[in-house]
Short mmCIF file of C-alpha atoms in Angstrom, two decimals:
data_model
loop_
_atom_site.label_atom_id
_atom_site.label_comp_id
_atom_site.label_asym_id
_atom_site.label_seq_id
_atom_site.Cartn_x
_atom_site.Cartn_y
_atom_site.Cartn_z
CA MET A 1378 -20.97 17.03 11.43
CA ARG A 1379 -22.14 13.79 10.61
CA HIS A 1380 -19.75 10.72 11.21
CA PRO A 1381 -18.73 8.59 7.83
CA LEU A 1382 -19.93 5.48 9.27
CA ALA A 1383 -23.35 6.75 10.30
CA SER A 1384 -24.58 8.42 7.19
CA SER A 1385 -24.42 7.79 3.25
CA CYS A 1386 -24.64 11.63 2.58
CA PRO A 1387 -21.75 13.77 1.92
CA ARG A 1388 -20.12 15.35 5.09
CA PRO A 1389 -20.57 19.02 5.54
CA ARG A 1390 -17.68 21.06 5.35
CA ARG A 1391 -15.44 21.41 8.62
CA ARG A 1392 -15.90 24.90 9.73
CA THR A 1393 -12.48 24.71 11.67
CA ARG A 1394 -10.58 24.43 8.30
CA VAL A 1395 -12.50 27.07 6.45
CA ALA A 1396 -9.53 29.78 6.81
CA ALA A 1397 -6.83 27.51 5.91
CA ALA A 1398 -8.93 25.97 3.29
CA ALA A 1399 -9.58 29.21 1.68
CA ALA A 1400 -6.00 30.16 1.90
CA THR A 1401 -4.87 26.90 0.12
CA ALA A 1402 -7.14 27.17 -2.49
CA ALA A 1403 -5.99 30.69 -3.26
CA ALA A 1404 -2.33 29.46 -3.38
CA VAL A 1405 -3.47 26.55 -5.80
CA THR A 1406 -5.59 28.76 -8.09
CA GLY A 1407 -2.43 30.66 -8.32
CA LEU A 1408 -0.47 27.84 -9.15
CA LEU A 1409 -2.99 26.78 -11.70
CA ALA A 1410 -2.72 30.19 -13.50
CA THR A 1411 0.98 29.12 -14.47
CA ALA A 1412 0.15 25.30 -14.77
CA PRO A 1413 0.56 23.56 -18.11
CA ALA A 1414 -2.57 22.85 -20.24
CA ALA A 1415 -2.21 18.93 -19.14
CA ALA A 1416 -3.52 19.63 -15.55
CA GLY A 1417 -7.02 19.82 -17.05
CA PRO A 1418 -10.22 22.29 -17.48
CA PRO A 1419 -11.12 24.63 -14.85
CA ARG A 1420 -13.04 23.53 -11.72
CA ALA A 1421 -16.32 21.91 -11.77
CA ARG A 1422 -19.27 21.64 -9.67
CA GLN A 1423 -18.81 19.14 -6.89
CA PRO A 1424 -21.06 16.42 -7.20
CA ALA A 1425 -23.79 15.41 -4.60
CA GLY A 1426 -24.69 11.94 -3.56
CA PRO A 1427 -23.55 9.07 -1.28
CA GLY A 1428 -19.68 9.57 -0.65
CA ALA A 1429 -16.85 7.64 -2.26
CA VAL A 1430 -13.26 6.53 -1.05
CA VAL A 1431 -10.35 6.52 -3.44
CA SER A 1432 -6.98 4.80 -3.31
CA LEU A 1433 -3.94 6.13 -5.18
CA GLY A 1434 -0.21 5.14 -5.36
CA ASP A 1435 1.64 1.82 -5.67
CA SER A 1436 1.43 -1.93 -4.82
CA TYR A 1437 1.01 -1.84 -0.97
CA ILE A 1438 -2.28 -0.13 -1.75
CA SER A 1439 -3.40 -1.52 -4.94
CA GLY A 1440 -3.69 -5.03 -3.53
CA GLU A 1441 -0.72 -6.95 -4.88
CA ALA A 1442 -0.40 -10.56 -3.63
CA GLY A 1443 -4.11 -10.00 -2.03
CA ARG A 1444 -5.08 -13.38 -4.08
CA TRP A 1445 -3.02 -15.78 -1.53
CA ALA A 1446 -4.02 -16.15 1.97
CA GLY A 1447 -0.93 -17.45 3.38
CA ASN A 1448 2.29 -19.14 2.16
CA SER A 1449 2.68 -22.35 0.56
CA ASP A 1450 4.93 -24.30 -2.21
CA ALA A 1451 3.98 -24.08 -5.87
CA ASN A 1452 3.09 -27.77 -5.71
CA PRO A 1453 -0.36 -27.98 -7.32
CA ALA A 1454 -1.68 -30.04 -4.32
CA ASN A 1455 -0.86 -27.28 -2.22
CA HIS A 1456 -0.99 -23.95 -3.87
CA PRO A 1457 -4.95 -24.18 -3.86
CA ARG A 1458 -4.83 -24.05 -0.08
CA ILE A 1459 -4.01 -20.32 -0.05
CA ASP A 1460 -6.00 -19.29 -2.95
CA ALA A 1461 -8.57 -16.72 -1.44
CA LEU A 1462 -9.60 -15.01 -4.43
CA GLY A 1463 -8.88 -17.10 -7.28
CA PRO A 1464 -7.85 -16.48 -10.94
CA THR A 1465 -9.85 -13.22 -11.16
CA ALA A 1466 -8.70 -11.77 -8.05
CA TYR A 1467 -6.99 -8.69 -9.95
CA TYR A 1468 -9.82 -8.20 -12.44
CA ASP A 1469 -11.38 -4.75 -12.14
CA ASN A 1470 -13.25 -3.98 -15.06
CA ALA A 1471 -16.90 -3.77 -14.89
CA ALA A 1472 -17.54 -7.09 -15.85
CA ARG A 1473 -14.64 -8.86 -13.86
CA THR A 1474 -13.21 -10.13 -16.95
CA ALA A 1475 -9.78 -8.25 -17.12
CA GLU A 1476 -7.66 -5.55 -15.78
CA ARG A 1477 -8.16 -2.15 -16.65
CA VAL A 1478 -4.49 -1.50 -16.47
CA PRO A 1479 -2.96 -4.69 -17.03
CA LYS A 1480 -0.24 -5.75 -14.11
CA CYS A 1481 -1.81 -2.97 -11.70
CA HIS A 1482 -2.98 -5.79 -9.70
CA ARG A 1483 -6.00 -4.17 -8.21
CA SER A 1484 -7.14 -7.14 -6.07
CA ARG A 1485 -10.68 -7.02 -4.57
CA SER A 1486 -9.01 -7.64 -1.15
CA ALA A 1487 -7.52 -4.20 -1.44
CA GLU A 1488 -7.80 -2.00 1.58
CA ILE A 1489 -9.70 0.90 -0.19
CA HIS A 1490 -12.75 -1.25 -0.44
CA LEU A 1491 -14.23 -0.33 3.26
CA GLY A 1492 -17.54 -1.95 2.83
CA LEU A 1493 -19.39 1.00 4.27
CA PRO A 1494 -23.33 1.42 3.66
CA GLY A 1495 -23.70 3.90 0.77
CA THR A 1496 -19.99 4.73 0.08
CA ALA A 1497 -18.44 3.58 -3.04
CA SER A 1498 -15.09 2.56 -3.41
CA GLU A 1499 -12.43 3.38 -6.23
CA ASN A 1500 -8.97 1.57 -6.75
CA LEU A 1501 -6.56 3.73 -8.95
CA ALA A 1502 -3.54 2.67 -7.49
CA CYS A 1503 -1.25 0.45 -9.83
CA SER A 1504 1.48 -1.90 -8.78
CA GLY A 1505 4.95 -0.86 -9.61
CA ALA A 1506 3.88 3.12 -9.52
CA ARG A 1507 6.19 5.68 -8.63
CA THR A 1508 5.36 9.57 -8.30
CA ASP A 1509 5.85 10.00 -11.91
CA SER A 1510 4.01 7.92 -15.05
CA PHE A 1511 6.22 6.02 -16.91
CA LEU A 1512 6.26 2.99 -19.31
CA ALA A 1513 7.66 0.01 -17.74
CA PRO A 1514 9.71 -2.63 -19.97
CA ARG A 1515 7.65 -4.71 -22.51
CA GLY A 1516 5.09 -1.80 -22.67
CA VAL A 1517 3.65 -2.20 -19.29
CA ALA A 1518 1.82 0.91 -18.24
CA LYS A 1519 2.74 2.45 -14.82
CA PRO A 1520 0.57 5.64 -14.08
CA GLY A 1521 2.27 7.85 -11.44
CA LEU A 1522 0.67 10.76 -9.25
CA ASP A 1523 0.24 13.13 -12.18
CA PHE A 1524 -1.51 14.14 -15.00
CA SER A 1525 0.83 12.80 -17.57
CA ASP A 1526 0.12 10.23 -20.27
CA ALA A 1527 3.82 9.20 -20.39
CA ALA A 1528 2.67 5.50 -19.18
CA GLY A 1529 0.29 5.21 -22.24
CA VAL A 1530 -2.58 5.87 -19.95
CA PRO A 1531 -3.63 8.81 -17.78
CA GLY A 1532 -2.08 9.66 -14.84
CA GLN A 1533 -3.49 8.79 -11.51
CA ALA A 1534 -4.15 12.46 -10.50
CA LYS A 1535 -5.72 12.84 -14.08
CA GLN A 1536 -7.78 9.58 -13.33
CA LEU A 1537 -9.03 11.11 -9.72
CA GLU A 1538 -9.92 14.26 -11.07
CA GLU A 1539 -12.32 12.46 -13.67
CA TYR A 1540 -13.78 10.19 -10.83
CA ALA A 1541 -14.28 13.00 -8.62
CA ARG A 1542 -16.40 15.04 -10.86
CA ASP A 1543 -19.00 12.42 -10.86
CA HIS A 1544 -18.49 11.09 -7.21
CA PRO A 1545 -18.56 12.84 -4.24
CA VAL A 1546 -15.24 11.91 -3.10
CA ARG A 1547 -14.67 12.05 0.61
CA LEU A 1548 -11.12 10.22 1.56
CA VAL A 1549 -8.53 10.04 -0.75
CA ALA A 1550 -6.02 7.44 0.48
CA VAL A 1551 -2.28 7.38 -0.94
CA SER A 1552 0.74 4.86 -0.60
CA VAL A 1553 3.92 6.25 -2.56
CA GLY A 1554 7.50 6.44 -2.43
CA GLY A 1555 8.79 2.76 -2.12
CA ASN A 1556 9.34 2.45 -5.97
CA ASP A 1557 10.85 6.19 -6.12
CA PHE A 1558 13.47 4.48 -3.75
CA ARG A 1559 13.96 1.63 -6.46
CA PHE A 1560 12.94 -0.65 -3.51
CA ALA A 1561 12.24 -3.70 -5.68
CA ASP A 1562 16.00 -3.65 -6.93
CA VAL A 1563 17.44 -3.54 -3.61
CA VAL A 1564 15.24 -6.62 -2.47
CA GLN A 1565 16.34 -8.46 -5.50
CA SER A 1566 19.87 -7.55 -4.74
CA CYS A 1567 19.48 -8.71 -1.20
CA VAL A 1568 18.09 -12.23 -2.28
CA LEU A 1569 20.93 -12.65 -4.72
CA ALA A 1570 23.54 -11.94 -1.96
CA TYR A 1571 21.97 -14.54 0.34
CA LEU A 1572 22.15 -17.07 -2.67
CA SER A 1573 25.43 -16.21 -3.70
CA PRO A 1574 28.03 -18.99 -3.22
CA LEU A 1575 30.38 -16.25 -1.98
CA PRO A 1576 29.77 -14.03 1.05
CA LYS A 1577 28.03 -11.24 0.11
CA ALA A 1578 25.77 -8.46 1.97
CA CYS A 1579 23.30 -6.24 -0.15
CA SER A 1580 23.47 -3.82 3.04
CA GLN A 1581 27.46 -3.05 1.81
CA ASP A 1582 26.68 -2.29 -1.42
CA ALA A 1583 27.52 1.33 -2.24
CA ALA A 1584 24.70 1.70 -4.93
CA ASN A 1585 22.20 0.26 -2.25
CA ARG A 1586 23.35 2.41 0.42
CA ALA A 1587 23.44 5.54 -1.39
CA ARG A 1588 19.48 5.06 -2.38
CA PHE A 1589 18.87 5.73 1.16
CA THR A 1590 21.15 8.67 2.52
CA ASP A 1591 19.87 11.98 3.85
CA ARG A 1592 20.15 13.65 0.58
CA ALA A 1593 18.20 10.79 -1.51
CA VAL A 1594 15.54 11.26 1.33
CA GLU A 1595 15.11 14.53 0.82
CA GLN A 1596 14.86 14.21 -3.03
CA ARG A 1597 12.22 11.58 -2.64
CA ALA A 1598 10.49 13.85 -0.14
CA GLY A 1599 10.34 16.34 -2.96
CA ASP A 1600 8.79 13.65 -5.34
CA ILE A 1601 6.25 12.85 -2.59
CA ALA A 1602 5.39 16.15 -2.19
CA GLY A 1603 4.68 16.75 -5.71
CA GLY A 1604 2.32 14.10 -6.14
CA LEU A 1605 0.55 15.31 -2.91
CA GLN A 1606 0.17 18.64 -4.57
CA ASN A 1607 -1.29 16.85 -7.80
CA VAL A 1608 -3.81 15.22 -5.55
CA ARG A 1609 -4.91 18.57 -4.41
CA ARG A 1610 -4.78 20.10 -7.91
CA ALA A 1611 -7.06 17.23 -9.22
CA MET A 1612 -9.47 17.49 -6.38
CA LEU A 1613 -9.61 21.50 -6.98
CA ARG A 1614 -10.21 20.94 -10.42
CA ALA A 1615 -13.03 18.66 -9.83
CA GLY A 1616 -14.58 21.33 -7.66
CA TYR A 1617 -13.64 20.70 -4.11
CA ASP A 1618 -12.21 22.85 -1.44
CA PRO A 1619 -9.70 21.35 1.03
CA ASP A 1620 -12.13 20.99 3.93
CA GLU A 1621 -14.44 18.88 1.75
CA TYR A 1622 -12.36 15.54 1.70
CA ASP A 1623 -9.53 14.12 3.69
CA VAL A 1624 -6.04 12.71 2.51
CA VAL A 1625 -4.71 9.82 4.39
CA VAL A 1626 -1.13 9.02 3.57
CA GLN A 1627 0.65 5.79 4.91
CA ASN A 1628 3.92 4.31 5.03
CA TYR A 1629 5.22 1.04 4.75
CA PRO A 1630 4.60 -2.14 7.15
CA ALA A 1631 7.89 -4.07 7.83
CA PRO A 1632 7.75 -7.20 5.83
CA ILE A 1633 10.69 -9.06 7.36
CA PRO A 1634 11.75 -9.26 10.79
CA HIS A 1635 15.21 -8.82 12.27
CA GLY A 1636 17.56 -11.42 11.59
CA ARG A 1637 17.47 -13.02 15.09
CA ASP A 1638 13.40 -13.35 14.63
CA PHE A 1639 13.78 -15.33 11.53
CA ARG A 1640 12.40 -19.15 12.32
CA TYR A 1641 14.59 -20.64 9.58
CA PRO A 1642 18.40 -20.85 9.83
CA ALA A 1643 20.42 -18.58 7.34
CA PRO A 1644 23.02 -21.15 6.14
CA LEU A 1645 22.83 -23.44 3.19
CA GLY A 1646 20.31 -21.39 1.48
CA ALA A 1647 17.28 -22.61 3.75
CA ARG A 1648 15.50 -19.42 4.38
CA GLN A 1649 14.82 -19.01 0.48
CA THR A 1650 14.02 -22.80 0.13
CA LEU A 1651 11.85 -23.45 3.20
CA GLY A 1652 10.19 -19.79 3.55
CA GLY A 1653 10.72 -18.00 0.49
CA CYS A 1654 12.56 -15.21 2.80
CA GLY A 1655 16.29 -15.34 1.34
CA PHE A 1656 17.86 -12.42 3.70
CA ASN A 1657 20.95 -13.07 5.51
CA ASP A 1658 20.65 -11.50 9.22
CA ARG A 1659 22.69 -8.41 8.50
CA ASP A 1660 20.75 -7.49 5.38
CA ALA A 1661 17.50 -8.06 7.19
CA ASP A 1662 18.62 -5.66 10.02
CA TRP A 1663 19.68 -3.13 7.79
CA ALA A 1664 16.22 -3.30 5.78
CA VAL A 1665 14.21 -2.92 9.15
CA ASP A 1666 16.76 -0.36 10.68
CA SER A 1667 17.82 1.72 8.30
CA VAL A 1668 15.87 1.26 4.73
CA LEU A 1669 12.37 1.31 6.02
CA PRO A 1670 12.95 4.18 8.47
CA ALA A 1671 14.62 6.30 5.57
CA VAL A 1672 11.61 5.63 3.51
CA SER A 1673 9.22 6.64 6.23
CA ARG A 1674 10.99 9.73 6.65
CA ALA A 1675 10.56 10.68 3.04
CA VAL A 1676 6.73 10.06 3.19
CA GLU A 1677 6.52 12.33 6.21
CA ARG A 1678 8.65 15.35 5.05
CA GLY A 1679 6.83 14.71 1.59
CA ILE A 1680 3.62 15.44 3.40
CA ASP A 1681 4.83 18.42 5.31
CA ARG A 1682 6.40 19.91 2.23
CA SER A 1683 3.36 19.46 0.39
CA GLY A 1684 1.19 22.25 2.24
CA LEU A 1685 -1.90 20.01 2.38
CA THR A 1686 -4.35 21.41 5.07
CA ASN A 1687 -6.32 18.24 5.15
CA VAL A 1688 -3.73 15.32 5.39
CA ARG A 1689 -2.78 12.60 8.10
CA PHE A 1690 -0.09 10.39 8.16
CA LEU A 1691 -1.02 6.66 8.92
CA ASP A 1692 2.01 4.78 10.38
CA LEU A 1693 1.84 1.23 9.31
CA THR A 1694 5.51 0.48 10.40
CA HIS A 1695 4.58 -2.08 13.31
CA SER A 1696 0.96 -3.34 12.07
CA PHE A 1697 2.38 -6.77 10.87
CA ASP A 1698 4.54 -7.48 13.77
CA GLY A 1699 4.01 -11.14 14.55
CA HIS A 1700 2.99 -11.91 11.00
CA ARG A 1701 6.05 -10.74 8.83
CA LEU A 1702 7.66 -13.25 6.36
CA CYS A 1703 9.45 -16.08 8.43
CA GLU A 1704 8.83 -14.87 11.65
CA ARG A 1705 8.79 -16.80 14.65
CA GLY A 1706 5.60 -17.93 15.97
CA VAL A 1707 3.81 -18.07 12.63
CA GLY A 1708 4.18 -20.53 9.78
CA LEU A 1709 3.20 -21.92 6.29
CA VAL A 1710 -0.23 -23.24 5.11
CA ASP A 1711 0.67 -26.89 4.71
CA PRO A 1712 -0.54 -30.13 6.09
CA THR A 1713 2.63 -31.43 7.14
CA ARG A 1714 4.98 -28.55 8.01
CA GLY A 1715 2.39 -25.58 8.32
CA THR A 1716 0.56 -24.29 11.18
CA VAL A 1717 -2.82 -24.87 9.32
CA SER A 1718 -3.71 -26.99 6.38
CA ARG A 1719 -5.63 -24.50 4.68
CA TRP A 1720 -6.46 -20.73 4.83
CA THR A 1721 -9.92 -21.47 5.61
CA ASP A 1722 -9.08 -23.49 9.08
CA PRO A 1723 -10.04 -21.62 12.38
CA GLY A 1724 -7.30 -19.30 13.47
CA ALA A 1725 -5.61 -19.37 10.16
CA SER A 1726 -5.22 -15.83 10.25
CA ASP A 1727 -3.47 -15.59 13.67
CA ARG A 1728 -1.12 -18.40 12.90
CA THR A 1729 0.21 -17.55 9.38
CA GLU A 1730 2.30 -15.04 7.60
CA TRP A 1731 0.57 -11.85 6.21
CA ILE A 1732 3.42 -11.24 3.65
CA SER A 1733 3.74 -12.98 0.57
CA TRP A 1734 6.51 -15.34 -0.07
CA VAL A 1735 9.63 -14.19 -2.09
CA ARG A 1736 9.83 -16.32 -5.33
CA THR A 1737 12.79 -15.91 -7.60
CA ILE A 1738 12.32 -15.54 -11.46
CA SER A 1739 14.12 -19.14 -11.84
CA ALA A 1740 11.64 -20.70 -9.17
CA VAL A 1741 8.19 -19.03 -9.64
CA LEU A 1742 5.34 -21.42 -11.17
CA PRO A 1743 2.04 -20.11 -12.29
CA PRO A 1744 -0.27 -18.99 -10.88
CA PHE A 1745 2.01 -17.26 -8.68
CA GLN A 1746 3.89 -14.14 -10.31
CA VAL A 1747 7.18 -12.55 -9.49
CA GLN A 1748 5.89 -9.21 -8.85
CA GLU A 1749 3.61 -10.44 -5.88
CA ALA A 1750 6.84 -11.08 -3.43
CA LEU A 1751 7.17 -9.30 -0.48
CA HIS A 1752 3.56 -7.58 -0.52
CA PRO A 1753 0.61 -7.96 2.01
CA ASN A 1754 -1.28 -11.11 1.20
CA TYR A 1755 -4.93 -11.58 1.56
CA TRP A 1756 -4.94 -11.28 5.42
CA GLY A 1757 -2.54 -8.41 5.25
CA GLN A 1758 -4.53 -6.44 2.79
CA LEU A 1759 -7.88 -7.20 5.22
CA ALA A 1760 -5.78 -5.81 7.93
CA LEU A 1761 -4.81 -2.63 6.44
CA ARG A 1762 -8.28 -2.32 5.47
CA ASN A 1763 -9.16 -2.36 8.98
CA CYS A 1764 -6.71 0.15 9.76
CA LEU A 1765 -7.90 2.32 6.85
CA ARG A 1766 -11.44 2.16 7.89
CA GLN A 1767 -10.57 3.29 11.49
CA ALA A 1768 -8.50 6.14 10.06
CA TYR A 1769 -11.32 7.40 8.18
CA ALA A 1770 -13.79 7.16 11.00
CA PHE A 1771 -11.23 9.41 12.81
CA THR A 1772 -11.20 12.03 10.22
CA GLY A 1773 -15.07 12.19 10.34
CA THR A 1774 -15.04 13.41 14.14
CA ASP A 1775 -14.87 16.59 15.70
CA LYS A 1776 -12.02 15.64 18.02
CA ALA A 1777 -8.80 17.85 18.23
CA PRO A 1778 -6.62 17.52 15.37
CA LYS A 1779 -4.24 14.56 15.27
CA ASN A 1780 -2.11 14.58 11.96
CA ARG A 1781 -0.34 11.22 12.77
CA LEU A 1782 -2.15 7.81 13.37
CA THR A 1783 -0.54 4.57 14.27
CA CYS A 1784 -2.02 1.20 13.24
CA THR A 1785 -0.97 -2.15 15.24
CA GLY A 1786 -2.16 -5.33 15.82
CA GLY A 1787 -5.18 -5.65 17.89
CA GLY A 1788 -5.11 -9.09 19.36
CA PRO A 1789 -6.18 -12.64 18.24
CA GLY A 1790 -9.32 -13.46 16.32
CA ARG A 1791 -10.92 -11.59 13.60
CA THR A 1792 -13.78 -9.00 13.55
CA GLU A 1793 -17.36 -9.51 12.36
CA ARG A 1794 -16.03 -8.43 8.94
CA GLY A 1795 -13.63 -11.28 8.89
CA GLU A 1796 -10.57 -8.89 9.12
CA PRO A 1797 -7.79 -9.24 11.59
CA ARG A 1798 -8.25 -7.24 14.85
CA MET A 1799 -6.30 -3.87 14.56
CA ARG A 1800 -5.75 -0.78 16.92
CA LEU A 1801 -5.43 2.64 16.15
CA SER A 1802 -3.89 5.34 18.33
#
C-alpha cells in the first residue's frame, strides 16, 4: 500500500478491511432503501486522480481565530502585531474575496490544509455548527453533519457527497459535538460569573451542570453517531467503499489551565482585563476536569455507536498544554508587557498562547470578533495541522490497527513547514 505522503495517486483498497467494509456497505445499503429522498441519488463511480482531504464539523476545525498569532489588546497600534493573515483570513471563495458561507470562518490556517504534494484540501466545516443544520439569529447559516437545507445552504454531509463525486477523497477529518452541548453558552455564563460584583460560579449553575450529566453525554453521543453515519452515507452515495478512505474524529484541546496555573490573579477582574481569561479558579477547574472530559466521552461513544469501520479517534486534550490562555510560562504579544513584540519574532510560537483571547460583547473592537474567543489561533491551527498530518500518515500504513491516537506537544521550535512541533502516539 502506498503511503499518502509518498505518492499523489489514490491509495489501493486495504484488503484487511474488505470483509468488514462489505458488511458495512450492505448494512448502509439497507438503510438507504428506507432513507428519505433528501439523502441524495444512487451511488456514483468513485473519481480517479490525485487524492483529497476534507474537514467537516465546527469552529475547532474550520479555522476560527486562525487570523491571529497570539494575543494583544485592541489598540490599533498593537493588534497588527498579531495579525498573521489579515482581513481576508476567512475568505474561502475561489477569488478570495468573500466567505462562501458567511461567518463559517474557514481560515487559510485551518488544519485540513496539509500541504501535501498532489493532495487537494477542502474545508466544509463551519464555526458554530452542530450535528444538525439550523439557521442562527440574523439569518446566519449553520450547516450540520446532515443532508438538510434547514440552514438555507446544504448540510455538510450533502456538501461532502457532492465534493467526493468529483475528487478522490482519502481522508475525512471531523470535529463536532461541542456546540451540541451549547458550550458557548456555558463559556458566556462563566465569564459573566467572573465579572459579577457578587460571588458567583458558573460551575454551580443547575442548567450548566445539567448539560454534562451522564444522560446528556449519551444523548450527545447519539447525535454524534448520527452525524458520522451521515458521513458514511455521503461517501457511499458518492461511490466509495469504507476501505477506500479514512475518517479521523478529534476531540477538543483544553483552552484554559486549572485555576492554580493562571498567571494572573483572580480578584478585581484582573484576569479579564489583563489577559482576556475571565474565569474563577473553581470554574476553570470544573471546565478542565468535568466539562471537557464529558464532551470527549460523548465523542468517543459517538464513534463507537456509529458503526464506522474506518474511523480513528484523535485525542487532542493535552495538545495545547503550556500554551493555553493565560497559562504560566507564556504571554502576550506586546512590546511592554508581553513575551515577544511581534508574532514574527524568533521563538514567538514557543513563548505565546495558542488560544484566542475572550473578548466580551461590550469590549470587543474591530477587527476582532466575539466568535473568535477561546479558539485555536494561528499557532494553534498550525499545531493541529501537524497533528492531523501525522494521523493521516498513520492511516496510510500497514501497521497493526490502532483506533486511538494522541497528539501532544513535541518540544520547542518549529518544523521546516513553520509549524509547532507535535508528537503523535
